[in-house]
Tab-separated table of C-alpha atoms in Angstrom:
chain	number	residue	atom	x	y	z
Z	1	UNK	CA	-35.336	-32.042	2.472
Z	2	UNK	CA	-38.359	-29.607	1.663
Z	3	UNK	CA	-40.555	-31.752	-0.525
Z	4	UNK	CA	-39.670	-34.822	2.847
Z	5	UNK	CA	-40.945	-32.151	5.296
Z	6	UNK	CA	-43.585	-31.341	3.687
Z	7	UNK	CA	-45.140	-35.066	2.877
Z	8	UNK	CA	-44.648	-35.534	6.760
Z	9	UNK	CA	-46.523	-32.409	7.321
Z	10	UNK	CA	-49.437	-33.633	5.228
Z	11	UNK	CA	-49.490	-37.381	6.751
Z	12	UNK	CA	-49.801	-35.417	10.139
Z	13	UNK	CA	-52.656	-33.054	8.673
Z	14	UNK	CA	-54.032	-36.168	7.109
Z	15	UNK	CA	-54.780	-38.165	10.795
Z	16	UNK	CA	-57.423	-35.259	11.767
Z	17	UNK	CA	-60.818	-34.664	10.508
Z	18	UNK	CA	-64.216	-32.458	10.850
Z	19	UNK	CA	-64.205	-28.419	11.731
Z	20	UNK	CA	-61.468	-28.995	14.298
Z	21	UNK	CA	-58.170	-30.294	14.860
Z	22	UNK	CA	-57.335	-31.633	18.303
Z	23	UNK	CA	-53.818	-32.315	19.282
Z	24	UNK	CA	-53.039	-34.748	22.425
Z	25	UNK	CA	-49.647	-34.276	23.923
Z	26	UNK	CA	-48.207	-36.636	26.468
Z	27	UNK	CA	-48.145	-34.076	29.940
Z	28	UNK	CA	-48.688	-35.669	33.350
Z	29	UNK	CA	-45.596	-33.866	34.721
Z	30	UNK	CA	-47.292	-30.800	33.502
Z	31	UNK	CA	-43.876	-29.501	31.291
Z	32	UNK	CA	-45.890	-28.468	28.212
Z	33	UNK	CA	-47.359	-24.592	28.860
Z	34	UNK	CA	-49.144	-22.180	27.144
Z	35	UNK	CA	-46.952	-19.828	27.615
Z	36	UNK	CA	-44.310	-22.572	25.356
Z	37	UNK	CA	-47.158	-22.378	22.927
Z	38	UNK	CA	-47.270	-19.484	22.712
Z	39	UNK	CA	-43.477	-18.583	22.256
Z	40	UNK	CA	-43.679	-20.901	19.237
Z	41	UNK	CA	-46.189	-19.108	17.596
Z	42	UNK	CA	-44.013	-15.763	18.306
Z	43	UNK	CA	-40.867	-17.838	16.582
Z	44	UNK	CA	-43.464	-18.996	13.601
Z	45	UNK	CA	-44.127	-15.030	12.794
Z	46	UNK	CA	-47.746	-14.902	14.643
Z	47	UNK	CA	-48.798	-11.909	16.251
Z	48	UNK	CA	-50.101	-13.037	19.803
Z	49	UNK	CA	-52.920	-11.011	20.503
Z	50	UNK	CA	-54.316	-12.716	23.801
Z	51	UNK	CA	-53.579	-15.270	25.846
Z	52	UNK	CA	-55.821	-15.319	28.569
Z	53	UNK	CA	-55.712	-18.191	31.642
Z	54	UNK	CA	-58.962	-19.081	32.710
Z	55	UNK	CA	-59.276	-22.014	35.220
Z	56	UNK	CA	-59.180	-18.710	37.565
Z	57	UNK	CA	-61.950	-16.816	36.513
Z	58	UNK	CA	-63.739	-20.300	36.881
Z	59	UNK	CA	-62.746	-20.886	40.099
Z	60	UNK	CA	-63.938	-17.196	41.127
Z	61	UNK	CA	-66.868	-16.871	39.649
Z	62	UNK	CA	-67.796	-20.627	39.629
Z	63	UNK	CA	-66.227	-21.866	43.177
Z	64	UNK	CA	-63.657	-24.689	41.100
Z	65	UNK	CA	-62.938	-25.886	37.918
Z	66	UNK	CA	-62.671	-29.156	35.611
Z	67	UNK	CA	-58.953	-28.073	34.695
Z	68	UNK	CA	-55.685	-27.549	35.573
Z	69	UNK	CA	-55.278	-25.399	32.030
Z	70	UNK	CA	-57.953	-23.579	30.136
Z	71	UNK	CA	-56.089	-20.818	28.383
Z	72	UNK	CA	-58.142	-18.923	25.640
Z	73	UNK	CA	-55.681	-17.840	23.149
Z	74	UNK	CA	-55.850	-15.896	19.779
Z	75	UNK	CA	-53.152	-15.139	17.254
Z	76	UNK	CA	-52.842	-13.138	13.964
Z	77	UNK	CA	-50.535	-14.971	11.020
Z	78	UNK	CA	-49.447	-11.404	9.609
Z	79	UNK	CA	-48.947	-12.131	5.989
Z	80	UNK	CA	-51.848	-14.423	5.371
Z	81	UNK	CA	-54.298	-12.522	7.203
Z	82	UNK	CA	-53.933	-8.987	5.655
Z	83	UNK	CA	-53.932	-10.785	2.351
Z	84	UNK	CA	-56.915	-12.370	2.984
Z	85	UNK	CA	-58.304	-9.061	4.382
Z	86	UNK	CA	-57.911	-7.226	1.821
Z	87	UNK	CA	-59.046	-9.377	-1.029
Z	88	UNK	CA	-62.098	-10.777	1.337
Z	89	UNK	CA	-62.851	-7.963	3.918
Z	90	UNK	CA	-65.221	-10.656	6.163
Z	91	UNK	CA	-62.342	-12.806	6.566
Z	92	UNK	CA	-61.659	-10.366	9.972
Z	93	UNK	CA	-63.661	-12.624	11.356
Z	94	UNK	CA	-60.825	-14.806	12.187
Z	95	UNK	CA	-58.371	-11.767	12.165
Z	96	UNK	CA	-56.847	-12.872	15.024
Z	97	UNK	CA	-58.112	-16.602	15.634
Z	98	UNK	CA	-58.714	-18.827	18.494
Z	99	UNK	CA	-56.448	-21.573	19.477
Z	100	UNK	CA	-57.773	-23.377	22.843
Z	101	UNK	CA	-55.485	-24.987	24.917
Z	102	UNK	CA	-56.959	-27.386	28.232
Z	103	UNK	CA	-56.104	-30.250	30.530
Z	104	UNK	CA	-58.758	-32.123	32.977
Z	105	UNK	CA	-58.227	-32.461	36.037
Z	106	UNK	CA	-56.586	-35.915	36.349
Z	107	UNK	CA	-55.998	-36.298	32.729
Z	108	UNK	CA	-52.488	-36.741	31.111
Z	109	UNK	CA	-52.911	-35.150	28.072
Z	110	UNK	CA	-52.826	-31.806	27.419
Z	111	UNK	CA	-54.668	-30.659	24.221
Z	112	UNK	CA	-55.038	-28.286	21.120
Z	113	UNK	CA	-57.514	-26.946	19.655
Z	114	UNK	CA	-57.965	-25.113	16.349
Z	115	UNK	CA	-60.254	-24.785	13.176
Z	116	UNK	CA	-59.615	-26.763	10.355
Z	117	UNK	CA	-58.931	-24.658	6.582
Z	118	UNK	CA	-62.467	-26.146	5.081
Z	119	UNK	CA	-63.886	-25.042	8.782
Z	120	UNK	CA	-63.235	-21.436	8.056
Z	121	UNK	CA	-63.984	-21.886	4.758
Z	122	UNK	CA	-67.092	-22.834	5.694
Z	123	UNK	CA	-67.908	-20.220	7.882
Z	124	UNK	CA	-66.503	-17.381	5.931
Z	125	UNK	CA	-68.547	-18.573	3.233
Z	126	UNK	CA	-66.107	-18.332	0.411
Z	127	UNK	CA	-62.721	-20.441	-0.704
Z	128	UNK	CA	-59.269	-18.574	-0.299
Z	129	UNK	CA	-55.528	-19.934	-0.311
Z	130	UNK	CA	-54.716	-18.086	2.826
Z	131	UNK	CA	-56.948	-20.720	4.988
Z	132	UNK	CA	-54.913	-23.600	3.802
Z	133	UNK	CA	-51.628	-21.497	3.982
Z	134	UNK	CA	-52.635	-20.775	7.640
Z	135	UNK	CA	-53.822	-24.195	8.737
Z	136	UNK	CA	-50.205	-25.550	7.491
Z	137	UNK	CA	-48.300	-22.609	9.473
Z	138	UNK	CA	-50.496	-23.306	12.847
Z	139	UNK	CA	-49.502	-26.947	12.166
Z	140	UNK	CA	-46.196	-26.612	11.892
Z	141	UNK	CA	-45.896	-24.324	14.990
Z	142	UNK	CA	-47.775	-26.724	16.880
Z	143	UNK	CA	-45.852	-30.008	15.663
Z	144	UNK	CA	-42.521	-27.859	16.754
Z	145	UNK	CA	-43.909	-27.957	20.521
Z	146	UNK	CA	-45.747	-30.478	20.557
Z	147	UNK	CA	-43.595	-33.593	18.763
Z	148	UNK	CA	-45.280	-36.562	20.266
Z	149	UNK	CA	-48.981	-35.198	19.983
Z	150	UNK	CA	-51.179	-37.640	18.207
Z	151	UNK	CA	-54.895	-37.660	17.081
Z	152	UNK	CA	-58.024	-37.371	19.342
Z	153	UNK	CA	-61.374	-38.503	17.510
Z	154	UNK	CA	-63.718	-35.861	17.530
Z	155	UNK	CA	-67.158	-37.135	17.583
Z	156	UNK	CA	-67.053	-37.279	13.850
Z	157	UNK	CA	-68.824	-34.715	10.753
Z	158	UNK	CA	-70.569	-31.146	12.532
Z	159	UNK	CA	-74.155	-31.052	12.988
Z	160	UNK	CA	-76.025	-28.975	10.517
Z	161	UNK	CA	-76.114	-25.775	11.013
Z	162	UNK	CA	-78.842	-24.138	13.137
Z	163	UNK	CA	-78.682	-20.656	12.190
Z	164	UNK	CA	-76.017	-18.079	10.065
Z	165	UNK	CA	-72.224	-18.941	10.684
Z	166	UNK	CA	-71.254	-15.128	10.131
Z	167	UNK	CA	-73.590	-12.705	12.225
Z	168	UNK	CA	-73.491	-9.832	10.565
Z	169	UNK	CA	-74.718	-5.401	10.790
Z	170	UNK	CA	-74.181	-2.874	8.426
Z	171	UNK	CA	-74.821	0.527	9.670
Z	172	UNK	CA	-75.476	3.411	7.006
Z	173	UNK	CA	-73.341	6.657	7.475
Z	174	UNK	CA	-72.501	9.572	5.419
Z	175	UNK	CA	-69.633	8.712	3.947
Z	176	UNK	CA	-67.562	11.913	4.799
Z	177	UNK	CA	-68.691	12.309	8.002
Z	178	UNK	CA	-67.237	8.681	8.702
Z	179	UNK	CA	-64.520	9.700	11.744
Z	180	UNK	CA	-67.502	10.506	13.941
Z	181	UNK	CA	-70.080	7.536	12.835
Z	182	UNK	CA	-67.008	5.352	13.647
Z	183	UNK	CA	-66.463	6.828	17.027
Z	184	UNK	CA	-70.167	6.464	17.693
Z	185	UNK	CA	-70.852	3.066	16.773
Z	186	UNK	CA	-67.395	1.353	18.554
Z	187	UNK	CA	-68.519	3.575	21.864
Z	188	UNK	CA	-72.104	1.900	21.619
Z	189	UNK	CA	-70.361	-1.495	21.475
Z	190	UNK	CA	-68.467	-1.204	24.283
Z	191	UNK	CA	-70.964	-0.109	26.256
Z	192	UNK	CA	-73.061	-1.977	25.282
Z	193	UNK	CA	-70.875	-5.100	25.960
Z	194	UNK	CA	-70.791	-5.023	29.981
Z	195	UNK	CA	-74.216	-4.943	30.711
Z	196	UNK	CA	-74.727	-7.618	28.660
Z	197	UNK	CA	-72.067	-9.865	30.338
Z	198	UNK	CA	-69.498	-9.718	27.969
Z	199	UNK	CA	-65.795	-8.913	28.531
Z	200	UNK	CA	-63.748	-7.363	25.900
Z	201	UNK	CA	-59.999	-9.313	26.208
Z	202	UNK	CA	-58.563	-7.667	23.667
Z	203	UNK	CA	-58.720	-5.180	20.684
Z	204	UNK	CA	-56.615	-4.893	17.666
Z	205	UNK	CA	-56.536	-1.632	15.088
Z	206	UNK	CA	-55.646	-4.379	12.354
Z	207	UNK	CA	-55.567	-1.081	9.712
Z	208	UNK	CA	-52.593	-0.505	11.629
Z	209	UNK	CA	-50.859	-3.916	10.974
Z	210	UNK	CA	-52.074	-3.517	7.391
Z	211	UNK	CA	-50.279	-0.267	6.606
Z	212	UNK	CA	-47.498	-0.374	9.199
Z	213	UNK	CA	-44.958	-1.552	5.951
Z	214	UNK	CA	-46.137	1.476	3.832
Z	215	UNK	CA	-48.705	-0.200	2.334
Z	216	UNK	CA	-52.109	0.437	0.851
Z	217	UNK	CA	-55.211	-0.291	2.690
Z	218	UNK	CA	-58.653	-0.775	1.075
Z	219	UNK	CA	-59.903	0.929	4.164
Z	220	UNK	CA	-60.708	3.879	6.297
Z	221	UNK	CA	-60.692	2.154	9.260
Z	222	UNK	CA	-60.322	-2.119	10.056
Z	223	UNK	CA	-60.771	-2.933	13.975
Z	224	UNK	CA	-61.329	-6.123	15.530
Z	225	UNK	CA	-62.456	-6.728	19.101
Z	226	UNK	CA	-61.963	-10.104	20.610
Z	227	UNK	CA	-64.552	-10.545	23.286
Z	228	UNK	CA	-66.251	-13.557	25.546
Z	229	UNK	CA	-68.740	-14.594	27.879
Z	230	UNK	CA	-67.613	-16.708	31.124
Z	231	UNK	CA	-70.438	-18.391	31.799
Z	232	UNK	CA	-70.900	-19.465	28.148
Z	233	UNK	CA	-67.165	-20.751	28.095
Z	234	UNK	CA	-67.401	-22.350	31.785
Z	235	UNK	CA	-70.806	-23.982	30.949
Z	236	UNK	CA	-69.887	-25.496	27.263
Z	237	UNK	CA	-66.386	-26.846	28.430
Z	238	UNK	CA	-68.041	-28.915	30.655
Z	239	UNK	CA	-68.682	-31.143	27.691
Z	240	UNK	CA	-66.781	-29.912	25.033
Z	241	UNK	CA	-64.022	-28.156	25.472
Z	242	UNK	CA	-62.878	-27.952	21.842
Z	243	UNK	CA	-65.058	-25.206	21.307
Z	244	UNK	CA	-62.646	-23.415	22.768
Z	245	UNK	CA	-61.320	-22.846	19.181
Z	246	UNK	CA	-64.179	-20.808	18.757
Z	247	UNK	CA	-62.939	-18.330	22.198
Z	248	UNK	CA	-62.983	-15.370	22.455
Z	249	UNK	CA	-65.038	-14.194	19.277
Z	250	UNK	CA	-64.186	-11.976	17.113
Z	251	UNK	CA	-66.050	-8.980	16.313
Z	252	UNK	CA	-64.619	-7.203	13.090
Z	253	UNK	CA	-65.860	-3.627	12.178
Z	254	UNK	CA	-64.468	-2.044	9.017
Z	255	UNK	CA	-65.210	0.522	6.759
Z	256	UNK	CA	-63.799	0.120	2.968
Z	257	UNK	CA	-62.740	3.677	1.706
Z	258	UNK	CA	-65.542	5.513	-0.390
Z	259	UNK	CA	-68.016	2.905	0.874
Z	260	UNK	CA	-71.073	4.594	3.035
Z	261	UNK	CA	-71.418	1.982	5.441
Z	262	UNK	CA	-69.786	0.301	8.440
Z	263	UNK	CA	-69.621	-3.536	8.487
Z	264	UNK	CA	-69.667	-5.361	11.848
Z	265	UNK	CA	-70.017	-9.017	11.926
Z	266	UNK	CA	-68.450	-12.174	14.144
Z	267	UNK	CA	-68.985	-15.897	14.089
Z	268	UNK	CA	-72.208	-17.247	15.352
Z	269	UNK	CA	-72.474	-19.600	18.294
Z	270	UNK	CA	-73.762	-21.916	15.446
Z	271	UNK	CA	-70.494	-22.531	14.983
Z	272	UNK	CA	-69.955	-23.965	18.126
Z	273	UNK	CA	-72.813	-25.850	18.186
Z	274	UNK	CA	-72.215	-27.544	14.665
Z	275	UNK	CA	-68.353	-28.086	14.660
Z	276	UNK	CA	-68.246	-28.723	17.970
Z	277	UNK	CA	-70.952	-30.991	18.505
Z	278	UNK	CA	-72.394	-29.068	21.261
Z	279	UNK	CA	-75.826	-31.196	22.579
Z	280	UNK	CA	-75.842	-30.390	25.497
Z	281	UNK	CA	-79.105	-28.445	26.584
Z	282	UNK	CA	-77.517	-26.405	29.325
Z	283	UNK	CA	-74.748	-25.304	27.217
Z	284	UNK	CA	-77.193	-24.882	24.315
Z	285	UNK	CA	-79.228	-22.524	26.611
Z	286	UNK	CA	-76.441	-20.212	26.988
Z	287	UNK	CA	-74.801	-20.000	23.807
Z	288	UNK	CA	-77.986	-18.713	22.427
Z	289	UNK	CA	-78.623	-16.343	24.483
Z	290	UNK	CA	-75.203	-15.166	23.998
Z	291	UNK	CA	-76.132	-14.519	20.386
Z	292	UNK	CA	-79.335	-12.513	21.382
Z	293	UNK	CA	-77.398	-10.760	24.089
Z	294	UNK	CA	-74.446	-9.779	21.118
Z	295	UNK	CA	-77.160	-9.385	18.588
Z	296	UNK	CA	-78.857	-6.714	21.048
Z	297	UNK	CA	-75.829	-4.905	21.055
Z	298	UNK	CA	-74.924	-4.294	17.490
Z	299	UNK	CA	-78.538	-3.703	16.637
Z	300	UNK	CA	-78.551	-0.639	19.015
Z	301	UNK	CA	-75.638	0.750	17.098
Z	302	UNK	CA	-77.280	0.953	13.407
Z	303	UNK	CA	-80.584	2.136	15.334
């Protein structure tokens, strides 16, 4: 029975290609919810970290909206991810990860959308079993709540790559003084995140999750902040709302015991411009300024 699940699991992993998966699911009478996504991912051992509606914050902020659901949402597979952490600290990047979930306005399908393993190999920049491990357990949720999805062609392979996938700051600090040079820089960042139209959703002490068992940590300290910009969400959905895989972003910011610096780093809105296609000018326009604007404010913490 477990070798016939698992050759149905990879004909259904088979059908999709590029940085993203996209599942379609049959839902004109509106029955299939995020918040039944999201239980499954609960039942699947996933740690729901956000799941944040957003056709309303459109609507305020923008007077309407293209959808009837735009939910940003980001979980945390438990096992995989503090393996991965630990062995490849960067991999917080996607520690917890975006899963977008949207209908149009008129539209039937509801759909899915979430980074492929090679993706976030990609990105990370290095190879790692716990990508493909997670890609199969996100599948499997997803194929438990959504049985009838099918494929939606993506606009085929991602554009190259205009700039670094992983943005990333190190900040020197004296290594036993680390409490306070922690305190500092994560006070900077959120500061420094308002004024420059970001919103902080949601923020995970991940060395928490890593030790909670008893276990060993490789670090002093492992937080991640998962944080967004409306107007660079509202304004790219317009024509692609897979990208919404890539919402909110992650920041990470770590320190490895007996190591005198602090790491901070997130995906780049390259990212959203090469997996997801994103041509648009307009959209363009704001993404990168949203990577100046982010830049800005982890440059004023190693200052």
């Amino acid at each position: 029975m477990k070798a016939i699940i698992l050759v149905v699991l990879a004909g259904f992993l088979s059908l999709f290609g590029g940085d993203l998966h996209l599942f379609s699911a049959p839902n004109a009478d509106g029955k299939i919810t995020p918040a039944m996504i999201e239980k499954a991912f609960e039942a699947n051992g996933f740690v729901i970290s956000a799941d944040t509606e957003m056709t309303g914050p459109f609507t305020k902020q923008f007077g309407g909206s293209d959808f009837t659901v735009f939910n940003l949402m980001t979980v945390i597979p438990k096992k995989e991810a503090a393996s991965l952490v630990k062995s490849h600290p960067d991999g917080g990047v996607f520690v917890p990860m975006g899963v977008g979930i949207y209908q149009r306005k008129g539209e039937s399908d509801l759909h899915v959308s979430v980074l492929t393993a090679d993706a976030m190999k990609k990105i990370a920049g290095f190879k790692a079993p716990e990508f493909t491990k997670i890609e199969k357990e996100v599948f499997a949720t997803l194929k438990t709540v959504l049985p009838k999805a099918t494929k939606h062609a993506l606009s085929g392979t991602s554009l190259p790559a205009e700039g670094k996938l992983v943005t990333r700051f190190v900040k020197k600090i004296d290594v036993n003084n680390w409490k306070s040079d922690k305190d500092d820089a994560e006070m900077m960042i959120e500061e420094g995140l308002k004024p420059a139209g970001f919103v902080l959703s949601n923020f995970t002490d991940y060395q928490f999750m890593l030790t909670e068992n008893g276990e060993e940590s490789p670090f002093d300290f492992y937080d991640t902040y998962s944080i967004c910009k409306l107007k660079v969400i509202y304004t790219v959905a317009k024509t692609r709302p897979e990208a919404a895989a890539f919402a909110p972003c992650t920041l990470m910011v770590y320190k490895k015991k007996d190591a005198g610096e602090i790491v901070m780093g997130f995906p780049g809105v390259y990212n959203w411009m090469s997996s997801a296609r994103v041509e648009d000018a307009e959209a363009k326009s704001v993404l990168l300024q949203a990577q100046k604007d982010f830049e800005g404010v982890l440059q004023s913490t190693i200052e």
